Amino acid sequence: MLTEESPMADIAKQAVLDAQFGDILRVSPTQRSVKTPAAVKYARRYCDNQDPMLDREISINGGLRPGMLLGDFERGIISVNNGVDMLNTVPSVKQLVDDLMA
């Protein structure tokens, strides 16, 4: 998702680049997110009672679209995983593939 050609909002790409492992929040049983206002809300609920319906609620509220595609962090999350520290550039798809094949 973190390539020049990706439809991910530029502000979301920058949030991923700026994130560190310690910034990642568990927002549901199956998802982690960069810290956004929506992610903080979901993370609090998940930590309080490990609500198994959070994935469904995130989906009903637009899934990844608000945060990742529209850059609306009040409503959306930016789904990432533990390797976020390794992301430090936004390459083209060609450059990414070339780097992986090297």
mmCIF file of N, CA, C and O in Angstrom, residues 18-97:
data_model
loop_
_atom_site.group_PDB
_atom_site.id
_atom_site.type_symbol
_atom_site.label_atom_id
_atom_site.label_comp_id
_atom_site.label_asym_id
_atom_site.label_seq_id
_atom_site.Cartn_x
_atom_site.Cartn_y
_atom_site.Cartn_z
ATOM 1 N N ASP A 18 5.661 8.161 9.519
ATOM 2 C CA ASP A 18 5.994 8.777 10.809
ATOM 3 C C ASP A 18 5.820 7.826 11.989
ATOM 4 O O ASP A 18 6.340 8.083 13.069
ATOM 5 N N ALA A 19 5.085 6.743 11.806
ATOM 6 C CA ALA A 19 4.750 5.838 12.904
ATOM 7 C C ALA A 19 5.937 4.973 13.319
ATOM 8 O O ALA A 19 6.777 4.618 12.502
ATOM 9 N N GLN A 20 5.947 4.651 14.583
ATOM 10 C CA GLN A 20 6.899 3.709 15.158
ATOM 11 C C GLN A 20 6.104 2.566 15.776
ATOM 12 O O GLN A 20 4.902 2.697 16.026
ATOM 13 N N PHE A 21 6.761 1.457 16.053
ATOM 14 C CA PHE A 21 6.080 0.292 16.618
ATOM 15 C C PHE A 21 5.252 0.672 17.845
ATOM 16 O O PHE A 21 4.118 0.217 18.013
ATOM 17 N N GLY A 22 5.795 1.512 18.701
ATOM 18 C CA GLY A 22 5.101 1.909 19.929
ATOM 19 C C GLY A 22 3.853 2.741 19.694
ATOM 20 O O GLY A 22 3.047 2.919 20.604
ATOM 21 N N ASP A 23 3.689 3.244 18.470
ATOM 22 C CA ASP A 23 2.512 4.050 18.131
ATOM 23 C C ASP A 23 1.332 3.201 17.672
ATOM 24 O O ASP A 23 0.234 3.712 17.485
ATOM 25 N N ILE A 24 1.549 1.916 17.468
ATOM 26 C CA ILE A 24 0.529 1.053 16.888
ATOM 27 C C ILE A 24 -0.462 0.633 17.975
ATOM 28 O O ILE A 24 -0.073 0.226 19.063
ATOM 29 N N LEU A 25 -1.740 0.743 17.638
ATOM 30 C CA LEU A 25 -2.806 0.388 18.572
ATOM 31 C C LEU A 25 -3.557 -0.839 18.074
ATOM 32 O O LEU A 25 -3.871 -0.936 16.879
ATOM 33 N N ARG A 26 -3.876 -1.725 18.968
ATOM 34 C CA ARG A 26 -4.746 -2.861 18.628
ATOM 35 C C ARG A 26 -6.171 -2.346 18.719
ATOM 36 O O ARG A 26 -6.626 -1.961 19.787
ATOM 37 N N VAL A 27 -6.863 -2.324 17.582
ATOM 38 C CA VAL A 27 -8.193 -1.722 17.538
ATOM 39 C C VAL A 27 -9.318 -2.759 17.487
ATOM 40 O O VAL A 27 -10.499 -2.395 17.600
ATOM 41 N N SER A 28 -8.973 -4.007 17.298
ATOM 42 C CA SER A 28 -9.961 -5.078 17.248
ATOM 43 C C SER A 28 -9.220 -6.404 17.374
ATOM 44 O O SER A 28 -7.985 -6.423 17.385
ATOM 45 N N PRO A 29 -9.961 -7.505 17.420
ATOM 46 C CA PRO A 29 -9.276 -8.801 17.514
ATOM 47 C C PRO A 29 -8.349 -9.090 16.335
ATOM 48 O O PRO A 29 -7.407 -9.861 16.470
ATOM 49 N N THR A 30 -8.584 -8.461 15.183
ATOM 50 C CA THR A 30 -7.794 -8.788 13.995
ATOM 51 C C THR A 30 -7.053 -7.613 13.375
ATOM 52 O O THR A 30 -6.392 -7.796 12.354
ATOM 53 N N GLN A 31 -7.168 -6.411 13.954
ATOM 54 C CA GLN A 31 -6.579 -5.242 13.300
ATOM 55 C C GLN A 31 -5.753 -4.381 14.248
ATOM 56 O O GLN A 31 -6.087 -4.229 15.416
ATOM 57 N N ARG A 32 -4.700 -3.814 13.668
ATOM 58 C CA ARG A 32 -3.867 -2.816 14.345
ATOM 59 C C ARG A 32 -3.891 -1.564 13.485
ATOM 60 O O ARG A 32 -4.053 -1.637 12.275
ATOM 61 N N SER A 33 -3.672 -0.417 14.114
ATOM 62 C CA SER A 33 -3.724 0.832 13.379
ATOM 63 C C SER A 33 -2.684 1.811 13.901
ATOM 64 O O SER A 33 -2.332 1.797 15.084
ATOM 65 N N VAL A 34 -2.244 2.676 12.996
ATOM 66 C CA VAL A 34 -1.503 3.858 13.400
ATOM 67 C C VAL A 34 -2.438 4.662 14.295
ATOM 68 O O VAL A 34 -3.666 4.610 14.143
ATOM 69 N N LYS A 35 -1.895 5.409 15.209
ATOM 70 C CA LYS A 35 -2.713 6.176 16.144
ATOM 71 C C LYS A 35 -3.460 7.291 15.403
ATOM 72 O O LYS A 35 -2.849 8.200 14.846
ATOM 73 N N THR A 36 -4.777 7.182 15.375
ATOM 74 C CA THR A 36 -5.672 8.213 14.858
ATOM 75 C C THR A 36 -6.757 8.400 15.910
ATOM 76 O O THR A 36 -6.922 7.540 16.788
ATOM 77 N N PRO A 37 -7.516 9.485 15.869
ATOM 78 C CA PRO A 37 -8.607 9.618 16.846
ATOM 79 C C PRO A 37 -9.567 8.424 16.826
ATOM 80 O O PRO A 37 -9.980 7.940 17.880
ATOM 81 N N ALA A 38 -9.909 7.941 15.644
ATOM 82 C CA ALA A 38 -10.799 6.775 15.566
ATOM 83 C C ALA A 38 -10.118 5.543 16.150
ATOM 84 O O ALA A 38 -10.750 4.762 16.872
ATOM 85 N N ALA A 39 -8.837 5.356 15.868
ATOM 86 C CA ALA A 39 -8.108 4.199 16.389
ATOM 87 C C ALA A 39 -8.045 4.233 17.914
ATOM 88 O O ALA A 39 -8.186 3.188 18.567
ATOM 89 N N VAL A 40 -7.846 5.401 18.483
ATOM 90 C CA VAL A 40 -7.805 5.526 19.944
ATOM 91 C C VAL A 40 -9.145 5.096 20.537
ATOM 92 O O VAL A 40 -9.198 4.356 21.528
ATOM 93 N N LYS A 41 -10.236 5.525 19.913
ATOM 94 C CA LYS A 41 -11.582 5.156 20.380
ATOM 95 C C LYS A 41 -11.766 3.635 20.337
ATOM 96 O O LYS A 41 -12.194 3.027 21.317
ATOM 97 N N TYR A 42 -11.427 3.024 19.202
ATOM 98 C CA TYR A 42 -11.575 1.572 19.080
ATOM 99 C C TYR A 42 -10.642 0.833 20.034
ATOM 100 O O TYR A 42 -11.024 -0.172 20.629
ATOM 101 N N ALA A 43 -9.425 1.311 20.180
ATOM 102 C CA ALA A 43 -8.446 0.646 21.051
ATOM 103 C C ALA A 43 -8.904 0.655 22.500
ATOM 104 O O ALA A 43 -8.732 -0.343 23.210
ATOM 105 N N ARG A 44 -9.473 1.769 22.937
ATOM 106 C CA ARG A 44 -9.978 1.828 24.317
ATOM 107 C C ARG A 44 -11.060 0.784 24.532
ATOM 108 O O ARG A 44 -11.074 0.085 25.544
ATOM 109 N N ARG A 45 -11.969 0.689 23.587
ATOM 110 C CA ARG A 45 -13.049 -0.299 23.705
ATOM 111 C C ARG A 45 -12.491 -1.718 23.660
ATOM 112 O O ARG A 45 -12.939 -2.588 24.410
ATOM 113 N N TYR A 46 -11.516 -1.951 22.799
ATOM 114 C CA TYR A 46 -10.929 -3.286 22.706
ATOM 115 C C TYR A 46 -10.215 -3.653 24.009
ATOM 116 O O TYR A 46 -10.362 -4.770 24.511
ATOM 117 N N CYS A 47 -9.464 -2.723 24.561
ATOM 118 C CA CYS A 47 -8.737 -2.994 25.808
ATOM 119 C C CYS A 47 -9.692 -3.187 26.982
ATOM 120 O O CYS A 47 -9.426 -3.997 27.864
ATOM 121 N N ASP A 48 -10.797 -2.446 26.986
ATOM 122 C CA ASP A 48 -11.753 -2.550 28.087
ATOM 123 C C ASP A 48 -12.452 -3.901 28.126
ATOM 124 O O ASP A 48 -12.651 -4.473 29.188
ATOM 125 N N ASN A 49 -12.846 -4.412 26.956
ATOM 126 C CA ASN A 49 -13.629 -5.648 27.001
ATOM 127 C C ASN A 49 -13.365 -6.600 25.832
ATOM 128 O O ASN A 49 -14.106 -7.555 25.653
ATOM 129 N N GLN A 50 -12.349 -6.328 25.041
ATOM 130 C CA GLN A 50 -12.008 -7.163 23.888
ATOM 131 C C GLN A 50 -13.254 -7.483 23.058
ATOM 132 O O GLN A 50 -13.512 -8.628 22.695
ATOM 133 N N ASP A 51 -14.003 -6.450 22.773
ATOM 134 C CA ASP A 51 -15.266 -6.528 22.036
ATOM 135 C C ASP A 51 -15.079 -7.228 20.695
ATOM 136 O O ASP A 51 -14.412 -6.716 19.801
ATOM 137 N N PRO A 52 -15.652 -8.429 20.517
ATOM 138 C CA PRO A 52 -15.477 -9.158 19.264
ATOM 139 C C PRO A 52 -16.221 -8.525 18.086
ATOM 140 O O PRO A 52 -16.001 -8.905 16.948
ATOM 141 N N MET A 53 -17.072 -7.557 18.348
ATOM 142 C CA MET A 53 -17.848 -6.920 17.282
ATOM 143 C C MET A 53 -17.158 -5.679 16.703
ATOM 144 O O MET A 53 -17.693 -5.032 15.816
ATOM 145 N N LEU A 54 -15.983 -5.353 17.191
ATOM 146 C CA LEU A 54 -15.297 -4.162 16.695
ATOM 147 C C LEU A 54 -14.958 -4.258 15.212
ATOM 148 O O LEU A 54 -15.057 -3.271 14.492
ATOM 149 N N ASP A 55 -14.561 -5.429 14.733
ATOM 150 C CA ASP A 55 -14.285 -5.573 13.304
ATOM 151 C C ASP A 55 -15.531 -5.231 12.487
ATOM 152 O O ASP A 55 -15.447 -4.531 11.479
ATOM 153 N N ARG A 56 -16.665 -5.706 12.943
ATOM 154 C CA ARG A 56 -17.919 -5.409 12.243
ATOM 155 C C ARG A 56 -18.234 -3.921 12.298
ATOM 156 O O ARG A 56 -18.649 -3.330 11.309
ATOM 157 N N GLU A 57 -18.041 -3.309 13.448
ATOM 158 C CA GLU A 57 -18.305 -1.875 13.571
ATOM 159 C C GLU A 57 -17.384 -1.062 12.667
ATOM 160 O O GLU A 57 -17.816 -0.117 12.007
ATOM 161 N N ILE A 58 -16.116 -1.420 12.626
ATOM 162 C CA ILE A 58 -15.179 -0.739 11.735
ATOM 163 C C ILE A 58 -15.658 -0.870 10.293
ATOM 164 O O ILE A 58 -15.653 0.103 9.532
ATOM 165 N N SER A 59 -16.091 -2.052 9.929
ATOM 166 C CA SER A 59 -16.599 -2.290 8.578
ATOM 167 C C SER A 59 -17.837 -1.439 8.287
ATOM 168 O O SER A 59 -17.932 -0.805 7.232
ATOM 169 N N ILE A 60 -18.772 -1.411 9.202
ATOM 170 C CA ILE A 60 -19.991 -0.613 9.037
ATOM 171 C C ILE A 60 -19.654 0.868 8.884
ATOM 172 O O ILE A 60 -20.312 1.593 8.135
ATOM 173 N N ASN A 61 -18.625 1.319 9.575
ATOM 174 C CA ASN A 61 -18.215 2.730 9.522
ATOM 175 C C ASN A 61 -17.309 3.041 8.334
ATOM 176 O O ASN A 61 -16.665 4.084 8.300
ATOM 177 N N GLY A 62 -17.245 2.140 7.374
ATOM 178 C CA GLY A 62 -16.488 2.397 6.158
ATOM 179 C C GLY A 62 -15.236 1.580 6.008
ATOM 180 O O GLY A 62 -14.508 1.737 5.030
ATOM 181 N N GLY A 63 -14.938 0.733 6.972
ATOM 182 C CA GLY A 63 -13.734 -0.089 6.892
ATOM 183 C C GLY A 63 -12.481 0.765 6.851
ATOM 184 O O GLY A 63 -12.317 1.698 7.634
ATOM 185 N N LEU A 64 -11.615 0.478 5.903
ATOM 186 C CA LEU A 64 -10.353 1.213 5.782
ATOM 187 C C LEU A 64 -10.501 2.480 4.939
ATOM 188 O O LEU A 64 -9.605 3.318 4.916
ATOM 189 N N ARG A 65 -11.612 2.618 4.247
ATOM 190 C CA ARG A 65 -11.807 3.749 3.332
ATOM 191 C C ARG A 65 -11.641 5.116 3.996
ATOM 192 O O ARG A 65 -10.896 5.957 3.484
ATOM 193 N N PRO A 66 -12.320 5.407 5.111
ATOM 194 C CA PRO A 66 -12.187 6.762 5.672
ATOM 195 C C PRO A 66 -10.738 7.138 6.006
ATOM 196 O O PRO A 66 -10.280 8.212 5.620
ATOM 197 N N GLY A 67 -10.037 6.271 6.710
ATOM 198 C CA GLY A 67 -8.682 6.602 7.136
ATOM 199 C C GLY A 67 -7.641 6.474 6.052
ATOM 200 O O GLY A 67 -6.852 7.376 5.807
ATOM 201 N N MET A 68 -7.636 5.339 5.377
ATOM 202 C CA MET A 68 -6.565 5.057 4.429
ATOM 203 C C MET A 68 -6.765 5.722 3.068
ATOM 204 O O MET A 68 -5.804 6.204 2.479
ATOM 205 N N LEU A 69 -7.984 5.736 2.562
ATOM 206 C CA LEU A 69 -8.208 6.290 1.219
ATOM 207 C C LEU A 69 -8.587 7.765 1.237
ATOM 208 O O LEU A 69 -8.204 8.518 0.338
ATOM 209 N N LEU A 70 -9.337 8.175 2.257
ATOM 210 C CA LEU A 70 -9.802 9.562 2.304
ATOM 211 C C LEU A 70 -8.986 10.432 3.251
ATOM 212 O O LEU A 70 -9.125 11.657 3.228
ATOM 213 N N GLY A 71 -8.175 9.828 4.102
ATOM 214 C CA GLY A 71 -7.372 10.606 5.048
ATOM 215 C C GLY A 71 -8.189 11.233 6.160
ATOM 216 O O GLY A 71 -7.777 12.205 6.776
ATOM 217 N N ASP A 72 -9.362 10.668 6.452
ATOM 218 C CA ASP A 72 -10.241 11.169 7.510
ATOM 219 C C ASP A 72 -9.957 10.378 8.784
ATOM 220 O O ASP A 72 -10.550 9.332 9.027
ATOM 221 N N PHE A 73 -9.051 10.893 9.591
ATOM 222 C CA PHE A 73 -8.607 10.171 10.773
ATOM 223 C C PHE A 73 -9.589 10.262 11.935
ATOM 224 O O PHE A 73 -9.486 9.514 12.898
ATOM 225 N N GLU A 74 -10.538 11.171 11.867
ATOM 226 C CA GLU A 74 -11.579 11.241 12.893
ATOM 227 C C GLU A 74 -12.514 10.038 12.780
ATOM 228 O O GLU A 74 -13.062 9.587 13.769
ATOM 229 N N ARG A 75 -12.680 9.530 11.568
ATOM 230 C CA ARG A 75 -13.600 8.419 11.327
ATOM 231 C C ARG A 75 -12.897 7.098 11.021
ATOM 232 O O ARG A 75 -13.517 6.038 11.115
ATOM 233 N N GLY A 76 -11.640 7.148 10.635
ATOM 234 C CA GLY A 76 -11.022 5.940 10.130
ATOM 235 C C GLY A 76 -9.695 5.572 10.751
ATOM 236 O O GLY A 76 -9.024 6.375 11.385
ATOM 237 N N ILE A 77 -9.335 4.323 10.498
ATOM 238 C CA ILE A 77 -8.059 3.775 10.967
ATOM 239 C C ILE A 77 -7.119 3.606 9.779
ATOM 240 O O ILE A 77 -7.541 3.641 8.628
ATOM 241 N N ILE A 78 -5.845 3.444 10.089
ATOM 242 C CA ILE A 78 -4.823 3.163 9.082
ATOM 243 C C ILE A 78 -4.222 1.815 9.459
ATOM 244 O O ILE A 78 -3.408 1.719 10.370
ATOM 245 N N SER A 79 -4.657 0.793 8.783
ATOM 246 C CA SER A 79 -4.266 -0.567 9.121
ATOM 247 C C SER A 79 -2.790 -0.808 8.806
ATOM 248 O O SER A 79 -2.347 -0.600 7.680
ATOM 249 N N VAL A 80 -2.056 -1.255 9.820
ATOM 250 C CA VAL A 80 -0.636 -1.577 9.675
ATOM 251 C C VAL A 80 -0.340 -2.791 10.543
ATOM 252 O O VAL A 80 -1.196 -3.271 11.268
ATOM 253 N N ASN A 81 0.899 -3.231 10.488
ATOM 254 C CA ASN A 81 1.307 -4.320 11.349
ATOM 255 C C ASN A 81 2.607 -3.966 12.033
ATOM 256 O O ASN A 81 3.110 -2.857 11.893
ATOM 257 N N ASN A 82 3.181 -4.911 12.739
ATOM 258 C CA ASN A 82 4.339 -4.643 13.587
ATOM 259 C C ASN A 82 5.573 -4.154 12.854
ATOM 260 O O ASN A 82 6.448 -3.571 13.464
ATOM 261 N N GLY A 83 5.688 -4.397 11.559
ATOM 262 C CA GLY A 83 6.875 -3.999 10.812
ATOM 263 C C GLY A 83 6.870 -2.558 10.358
ATOM 264 O O GLY A 83 7.678 -2.166 9.521
ATOM 265 N N VAL A 84 6.009 -1.750 10.913
ATOM 266 C CA VAL A 84 5.863 -0.362 10.464
ATOM 267 C C VAL A 84 7.187 0.415 10.572
ATOM 268 O O VAL A 84 7.432 1.318 9.779
ATOM 269 N N ASP A 85 8.040 0.058 11.510
ATOM 270 C CA ASP A 85 9.330 0.744 11.664
ATOM 271 C C ASP A 85 10.219 0.611 10.427
ATOM 272 O O ASP A 85 11.090 1.444 10.200
ATOM 273 N N MET A 86 9.985 -0.422 9.639
ATOM 274 C CA MET A 86 10.818 -0.670 8.466
ATOM 275 C C MET A 86 10.391 0.166 7.258
ATOM 276 O O MET A 86 11.106 0.214 6.257
ATOM 277 N N LEU A 87 9.254 0.805 7.345
ATOM 278 C CA LEU A 87 8.748 1.607 6.226
ATOM 279 C C LEU A 87 9.259 3.031 6.366
ATOM 280 O O LEU A 87 8.886 3.748 7.280
ATOM 281 N N ASN A 88 10.118 3.431 5.435
ATOM 282 C CA ASN A 88 10.677 4.781 5.535
ATOM 283 C C ASN A 88 10.714 5.516 4.205
ATOM 284 O O ASN A 88 11.264 6.611 4.128
ATOM 285 N N THR A 89 10.170 4.918 3.155
ATOM 286 C CA THR A 89 10.084 5.585 1.850
ATOM 287 C C THR A 89 8.763 5.218 1.195
ATOM 288 O O THR A 89 8.101 4.262 1.594
ATOM 289 N N VAL A 90 8.412 5.982 0.171
ATOM 290 C CA VAL A 90 7.244 5.678 -0.653
ATOM 291 C C VAL A 90 7.772 5.469 -2.073
ATOM 292 O O VAL A 90 7.811 6.392 -2.876
ATOM 293 N N PRO A 91 8.193 4.244 -2.372
ATOM 294 C CA PRO A 91 8.775 3.962 -3.679
ATOM 295 C C PRO A 91 7.693 3.766 -4.744
ATOM 296 O O PRO A 91 6.520 3.595 -4.425
ATOM 297 N N SER A 92 8.125 3.764 -5.990
ATOM 298 C CA SER A 92 7.215 3.340 -7.058
ATOM 299 C C SER A 92 7.057 1.825 -6.956
ATOM 300 O O SER A 92 7.869 1.146 -6.319
ATOM 301 N N VAL A 93 6.033 1.285 -7.575
ATOM 302 C CA VAL A 93 5.854 -0.166 -7.575
ATOM 303 C C VAL A 93 7.051 -0.831 -8.232
ATOM 304 O O VAL A 93 7.568 -1.842 -7.736
ATOM 305 N N LYS A 94 7.533 -0.250 -9.314
ATOM 306 C CA LYS A 94 8.703 -0.809 -10.003
ATOM 307 C C LYS A 94 9.909 -0.876 -9.061
ATOM 308 O O LYS A 94 10.579 -1.904 -8.987
ATOM 309 N N GLN A 95 10.159 0.217 -8.351
ATOM 310 C CA GLN A 95 11.308 0.239 -7.437
ATOM 311 C C GLN A 95 11.134 -0.780 -6.319
ATOM 312 O O GLN A 95 12.074 -1.478 -5.941
ATOM 313 N N LEU A 96 9.921 -0.913 -5.804
ATOM 314 C CA LEU A 96 9.653 -1.884 -4.751
ATOM 315 C C LEU A 96 9.924 -3.311 -5.235
ATOM 316 O O LEU A 96 10.603 -4.085 -4.572
ATOM 317 N N VAL A 97 9.435 -3.630 -6.420
ATOM 318 C CA VAL A 97 9.659 -4.965 -6.977
ATOM 319 C C VAL A 97 11.149 -5.178 -7.241
ATOM 320 O O VAL A 97 11.702 -6.231 -6.920
#
